Short mmCIF file of C-alpha atoms in Angstrom, two decimals:
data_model
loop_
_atom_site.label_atom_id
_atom_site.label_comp_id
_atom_site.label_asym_id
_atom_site.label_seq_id
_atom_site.Cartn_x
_atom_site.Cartn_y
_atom_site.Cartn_z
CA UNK A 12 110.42 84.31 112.34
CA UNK A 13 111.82 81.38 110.15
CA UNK A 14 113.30 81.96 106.86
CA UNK A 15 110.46 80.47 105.04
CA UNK A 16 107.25 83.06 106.56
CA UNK A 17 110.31 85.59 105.76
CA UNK A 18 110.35 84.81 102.53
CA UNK A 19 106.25 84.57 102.19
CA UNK A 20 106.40 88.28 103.90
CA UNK A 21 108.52 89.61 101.66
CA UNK A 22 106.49 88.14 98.25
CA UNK A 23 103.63 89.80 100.50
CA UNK A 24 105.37 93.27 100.71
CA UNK A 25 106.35 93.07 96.91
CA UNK A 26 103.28 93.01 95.70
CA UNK A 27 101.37 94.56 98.11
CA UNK A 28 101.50 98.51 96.63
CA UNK A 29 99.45 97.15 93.38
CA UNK A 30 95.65 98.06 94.02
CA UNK A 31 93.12 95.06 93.19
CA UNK A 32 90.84 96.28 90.03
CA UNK A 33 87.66 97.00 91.86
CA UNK A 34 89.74 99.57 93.69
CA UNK A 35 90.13 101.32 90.39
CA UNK A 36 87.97 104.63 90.21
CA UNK A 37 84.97 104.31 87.43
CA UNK A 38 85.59 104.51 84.15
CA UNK A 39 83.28 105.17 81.27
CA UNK A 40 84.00 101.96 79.56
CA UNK A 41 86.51 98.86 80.29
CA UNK A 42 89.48 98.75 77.82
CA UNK A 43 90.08 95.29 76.20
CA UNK A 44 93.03 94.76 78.51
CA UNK A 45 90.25 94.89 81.77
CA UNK A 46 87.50 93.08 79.91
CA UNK A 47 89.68 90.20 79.37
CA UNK A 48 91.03 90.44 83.09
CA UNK A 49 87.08 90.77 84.15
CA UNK A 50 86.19 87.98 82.15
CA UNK A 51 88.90 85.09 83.22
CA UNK A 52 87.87 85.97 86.80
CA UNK A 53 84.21 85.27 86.01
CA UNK A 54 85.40 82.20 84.66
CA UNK A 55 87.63 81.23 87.84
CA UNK A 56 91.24 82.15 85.86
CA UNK A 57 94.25 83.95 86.79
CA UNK A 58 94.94 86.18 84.29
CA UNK A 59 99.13 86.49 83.34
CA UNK A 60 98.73 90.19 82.16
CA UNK A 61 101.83 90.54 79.89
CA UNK A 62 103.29 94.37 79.89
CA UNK A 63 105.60 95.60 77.02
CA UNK A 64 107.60 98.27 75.41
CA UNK A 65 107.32 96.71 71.50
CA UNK A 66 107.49 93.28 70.52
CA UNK A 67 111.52 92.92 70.64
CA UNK A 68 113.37 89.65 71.81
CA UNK A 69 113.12 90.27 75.73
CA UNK A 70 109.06 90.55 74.89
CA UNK A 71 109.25 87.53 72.38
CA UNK A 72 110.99 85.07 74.75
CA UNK A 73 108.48 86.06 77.81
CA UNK A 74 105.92 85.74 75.67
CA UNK A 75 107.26 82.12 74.31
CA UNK A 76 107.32 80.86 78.27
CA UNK A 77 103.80 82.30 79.11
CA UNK A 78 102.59 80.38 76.17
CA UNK A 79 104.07 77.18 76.30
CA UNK A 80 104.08 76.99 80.15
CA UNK A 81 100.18 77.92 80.33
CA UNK A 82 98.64 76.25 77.00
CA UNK A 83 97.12 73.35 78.77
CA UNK A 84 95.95 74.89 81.78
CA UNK A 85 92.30 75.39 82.43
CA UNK A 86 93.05 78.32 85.06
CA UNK A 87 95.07 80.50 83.55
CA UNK A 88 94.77 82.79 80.08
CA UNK A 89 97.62 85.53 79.12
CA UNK A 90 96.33 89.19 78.50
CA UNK A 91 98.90 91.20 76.49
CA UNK A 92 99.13 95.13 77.15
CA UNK A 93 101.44 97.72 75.70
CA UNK A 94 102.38 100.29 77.60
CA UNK A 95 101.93 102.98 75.36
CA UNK A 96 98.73 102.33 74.46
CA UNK A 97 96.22 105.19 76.06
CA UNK A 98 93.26 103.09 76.16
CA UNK A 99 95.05 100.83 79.15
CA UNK A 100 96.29 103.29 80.95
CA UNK A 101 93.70 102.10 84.05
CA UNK A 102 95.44 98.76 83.76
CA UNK A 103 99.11 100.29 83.74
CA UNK A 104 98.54 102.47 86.39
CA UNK A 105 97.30 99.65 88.78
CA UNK A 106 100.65 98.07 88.61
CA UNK A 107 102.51 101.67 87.94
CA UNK A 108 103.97 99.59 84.97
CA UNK A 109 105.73 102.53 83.82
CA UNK A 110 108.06 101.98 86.26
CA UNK A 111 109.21 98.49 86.13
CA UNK A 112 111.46 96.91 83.59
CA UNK A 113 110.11 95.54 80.89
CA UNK A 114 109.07 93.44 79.63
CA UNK A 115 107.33 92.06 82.73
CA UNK A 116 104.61 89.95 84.37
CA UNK A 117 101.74 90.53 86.80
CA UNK A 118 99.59 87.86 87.74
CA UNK A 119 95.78 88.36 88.57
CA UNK A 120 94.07 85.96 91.12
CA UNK A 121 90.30 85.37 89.85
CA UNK A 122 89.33 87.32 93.24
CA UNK A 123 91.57 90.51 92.49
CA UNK A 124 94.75 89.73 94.71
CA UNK A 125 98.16 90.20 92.80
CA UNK A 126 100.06 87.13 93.41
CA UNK A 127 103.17 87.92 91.71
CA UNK A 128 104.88 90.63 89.56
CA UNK A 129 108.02 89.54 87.32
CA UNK A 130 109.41 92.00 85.63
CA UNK A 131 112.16 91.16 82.66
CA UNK A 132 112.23 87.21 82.85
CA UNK A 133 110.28 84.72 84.12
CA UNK A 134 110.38 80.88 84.44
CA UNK A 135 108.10 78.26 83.90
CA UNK A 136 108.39 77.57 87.64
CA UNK A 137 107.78 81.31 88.73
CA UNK A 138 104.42 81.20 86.53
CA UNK A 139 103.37 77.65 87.98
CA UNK A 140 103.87 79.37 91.35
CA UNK A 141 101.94 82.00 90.69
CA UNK A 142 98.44 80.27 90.84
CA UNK A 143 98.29 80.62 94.41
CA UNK A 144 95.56 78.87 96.26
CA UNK A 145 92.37 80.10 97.05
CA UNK A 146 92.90 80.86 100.51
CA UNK A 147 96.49 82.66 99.77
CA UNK A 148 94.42 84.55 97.06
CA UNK A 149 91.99 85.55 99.96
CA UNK A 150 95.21 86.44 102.22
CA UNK A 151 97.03 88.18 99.80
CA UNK A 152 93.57 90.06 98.85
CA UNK A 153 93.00 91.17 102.25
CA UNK A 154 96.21 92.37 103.02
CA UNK A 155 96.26 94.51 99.83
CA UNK A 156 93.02 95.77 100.95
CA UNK A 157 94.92 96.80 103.87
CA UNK A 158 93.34 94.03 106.47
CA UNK A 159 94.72 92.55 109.08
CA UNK A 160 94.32 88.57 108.54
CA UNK A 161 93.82 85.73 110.83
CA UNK A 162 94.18 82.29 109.43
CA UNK A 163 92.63 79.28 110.69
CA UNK A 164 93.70 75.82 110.39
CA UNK A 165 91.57 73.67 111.55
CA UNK A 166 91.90 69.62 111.55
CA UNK A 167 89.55 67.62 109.38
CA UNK A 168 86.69 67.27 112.37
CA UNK A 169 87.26 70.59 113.87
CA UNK A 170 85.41 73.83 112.15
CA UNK A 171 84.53 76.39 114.94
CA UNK A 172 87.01 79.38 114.70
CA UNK A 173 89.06 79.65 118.25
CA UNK A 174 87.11 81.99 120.57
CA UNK A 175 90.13 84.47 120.64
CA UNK A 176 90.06 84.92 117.40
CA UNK A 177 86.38 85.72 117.01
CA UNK A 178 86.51 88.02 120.13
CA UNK A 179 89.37 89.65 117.80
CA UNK A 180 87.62 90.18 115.12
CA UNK A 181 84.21 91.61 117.12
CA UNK A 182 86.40 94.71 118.56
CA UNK A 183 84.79 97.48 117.56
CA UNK A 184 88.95 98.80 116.80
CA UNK A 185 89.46 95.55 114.35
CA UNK A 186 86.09 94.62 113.39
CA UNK A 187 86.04 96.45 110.21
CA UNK A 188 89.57 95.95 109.11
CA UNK A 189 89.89 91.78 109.96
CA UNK A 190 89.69 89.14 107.72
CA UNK A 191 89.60 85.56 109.26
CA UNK A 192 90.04 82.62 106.33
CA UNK A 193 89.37 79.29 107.64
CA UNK A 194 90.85 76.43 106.03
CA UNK A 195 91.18 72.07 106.38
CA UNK A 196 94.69 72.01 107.93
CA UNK A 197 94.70 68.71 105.31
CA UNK A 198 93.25 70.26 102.49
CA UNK A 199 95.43 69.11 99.63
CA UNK A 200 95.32 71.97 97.37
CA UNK A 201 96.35 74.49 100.47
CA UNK A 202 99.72 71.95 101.52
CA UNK A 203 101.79 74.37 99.99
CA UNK A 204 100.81 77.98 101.43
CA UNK A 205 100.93 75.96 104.87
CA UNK A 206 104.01 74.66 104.67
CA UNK A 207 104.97 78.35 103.68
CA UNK A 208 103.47 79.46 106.35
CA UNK A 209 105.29 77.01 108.71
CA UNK A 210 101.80 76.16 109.65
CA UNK A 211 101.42 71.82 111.05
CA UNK A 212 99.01 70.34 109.26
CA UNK A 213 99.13 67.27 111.29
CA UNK A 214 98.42 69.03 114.73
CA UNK A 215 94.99 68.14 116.58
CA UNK A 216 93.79 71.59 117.24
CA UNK A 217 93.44 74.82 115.31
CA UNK A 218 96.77 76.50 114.38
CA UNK A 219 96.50 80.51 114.21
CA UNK A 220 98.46 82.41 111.41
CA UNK A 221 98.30 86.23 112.37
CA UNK A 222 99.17 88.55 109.63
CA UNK A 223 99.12 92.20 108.94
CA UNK A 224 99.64 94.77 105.91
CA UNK A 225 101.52 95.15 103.99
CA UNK A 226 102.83 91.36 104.33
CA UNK A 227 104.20 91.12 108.26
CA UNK A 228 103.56 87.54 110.08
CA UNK A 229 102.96 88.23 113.03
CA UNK A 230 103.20 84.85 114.31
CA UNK A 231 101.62 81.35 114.62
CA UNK A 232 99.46 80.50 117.81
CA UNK A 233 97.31 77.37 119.34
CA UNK A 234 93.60 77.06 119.48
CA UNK A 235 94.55 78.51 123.08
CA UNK A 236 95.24 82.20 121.60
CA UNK A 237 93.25 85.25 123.43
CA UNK A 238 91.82 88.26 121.92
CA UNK A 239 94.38 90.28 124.37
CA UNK A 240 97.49 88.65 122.67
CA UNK A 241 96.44 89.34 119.10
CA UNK A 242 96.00 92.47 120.56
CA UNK A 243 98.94 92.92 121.89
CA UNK A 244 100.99 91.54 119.49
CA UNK A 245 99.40 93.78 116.38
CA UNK A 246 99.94 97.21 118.78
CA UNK A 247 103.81 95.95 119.20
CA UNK A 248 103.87 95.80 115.35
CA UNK A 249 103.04 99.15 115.48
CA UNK A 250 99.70 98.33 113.38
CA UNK A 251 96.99 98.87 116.06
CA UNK A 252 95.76 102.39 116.17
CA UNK A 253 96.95 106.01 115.99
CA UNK A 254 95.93 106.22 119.94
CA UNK A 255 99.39 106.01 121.97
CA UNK A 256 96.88 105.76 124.59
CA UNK A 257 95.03 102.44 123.47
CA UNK A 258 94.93 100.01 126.27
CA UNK A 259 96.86 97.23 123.67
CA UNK A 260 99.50 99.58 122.89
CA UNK A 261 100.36 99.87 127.29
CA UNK A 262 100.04 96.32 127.38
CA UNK A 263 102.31 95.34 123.90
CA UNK A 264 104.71 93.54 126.47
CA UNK A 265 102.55 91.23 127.55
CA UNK A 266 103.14 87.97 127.58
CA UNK A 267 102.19 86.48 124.23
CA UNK A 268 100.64 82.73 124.02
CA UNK A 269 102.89 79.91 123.48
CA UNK A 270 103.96 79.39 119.03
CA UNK A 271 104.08 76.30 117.42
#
């Protein structure tokens, strides 16, 4: 694994415990903290949710660079919460806020998906990274719903998903725990997540990112990829099945297709 899909596992991992807001058990009524969440996501917006103690310096200066980095974005909108207030404690205990130093950051894709905590300082470049694109949002999303995920990138005239992959995701043992997100290997506003993701964007063929909770690549593969390597591979991750006698955990040795 190269340093850079170590580095995208381990933002994976990080955030991975936090538990998307439609996860949340019922409640009577929204606080103001989850309206305002529930609202910028109806309007397409990551929400920055901002997490306090009281309004000392730490708080003022976070505060300070969420405002001034985010004022003239159209995608983004800061919801403060203190952490003693009862009425949020829905909101808290998604991120178990109690528990990280404050003050800190959490930021809210528009689907759900966590893309970053911060907890005590933040940067104008850590927020600006933060508004992940939409098919990280979808990655991250899945793999906090505890999904294994298959990415697809496919070149600008290519849009079938590789045969592997769909004969992956129709096992009756994966079928209801797979996510496959299809992207345009050229697509400008998904450059950067691929070039996390060490995935060519200039290759002819479909390029296979295999993933798995909490944040684990489990590598990159050709168009060429078979159902029995994903296989394979996932059981050798130890993230098949409970069965030790599953027919992909015997056959985790197998020879896995070639990675690009």
């Amino acid at each position: 694994m190269t340093k850079n899909t170590q580095a995208l596992a381990l933002a994976f991992m990080l955030i991975a415990g936090a538990l998307p807001l439609d996860h949340q058990a019922a409640a009577a009524e929204l606080s103001a903290g989850q309206q305002a969440v529930q609202s910028n996501a109806k309007d397409g917006k990551f929400s920055f949710v901002l997490f306090y103690r009281s309004k000392d310096s730490a708080t003022q200066s976070m505060q300070q660079v969420l405002q001034s980095t985010l004022a003239n974005r159209q995608d983004a909108a800061i919801v403060s919460v203190q952490i003693s207030d009862n009425r949020e404690q829905a909101l808290i205990s998604q991120f178990d806020a109690t528990r990280i130093p404050m003050p800190a950051v959490a930021v809210l894709a528009p689907n759900g998906a966590i893309a970053s905590v911060f907890p005590q300082r933040v940067t104008p470049q850590h927020l600006t990274a933060a508004i992940v694109s939409p098919a990280q949002a979808e990655c991250l999303k899945a793999l906090q719903d505890q999904k294994i995920v298959v990415l697809c990138a496919h070149p600008e005239k290519e849009k079938a998903v590789p045969a592997g992959v769909t004969q992956f995701q129709n096992d009756a043992l994966f079928k209801e725990r797979t996510k496959v997100v299809t992207v345009k290997a050229n697509d400008p506003a998904e450059a950067r997540f691929l070039q996390q993701l060490r995935v060519r964007t200039d290759h002819p063929t479909s390029i296979v990112a295999f993933m798995a909770p909490p944040g684990i690549m489990l590598g990159l593969y050709n168009e060429n990829v078979t159902h029995s390597i994903l296989a394979q591979r996932l059981a050798a991750a130890g993230q098949c099945c409970d069965d030790k006698n599953c027919k992909h955990h015997k056959s985790a040795g197998g020879k896995q297709a070639p990675r690009r």
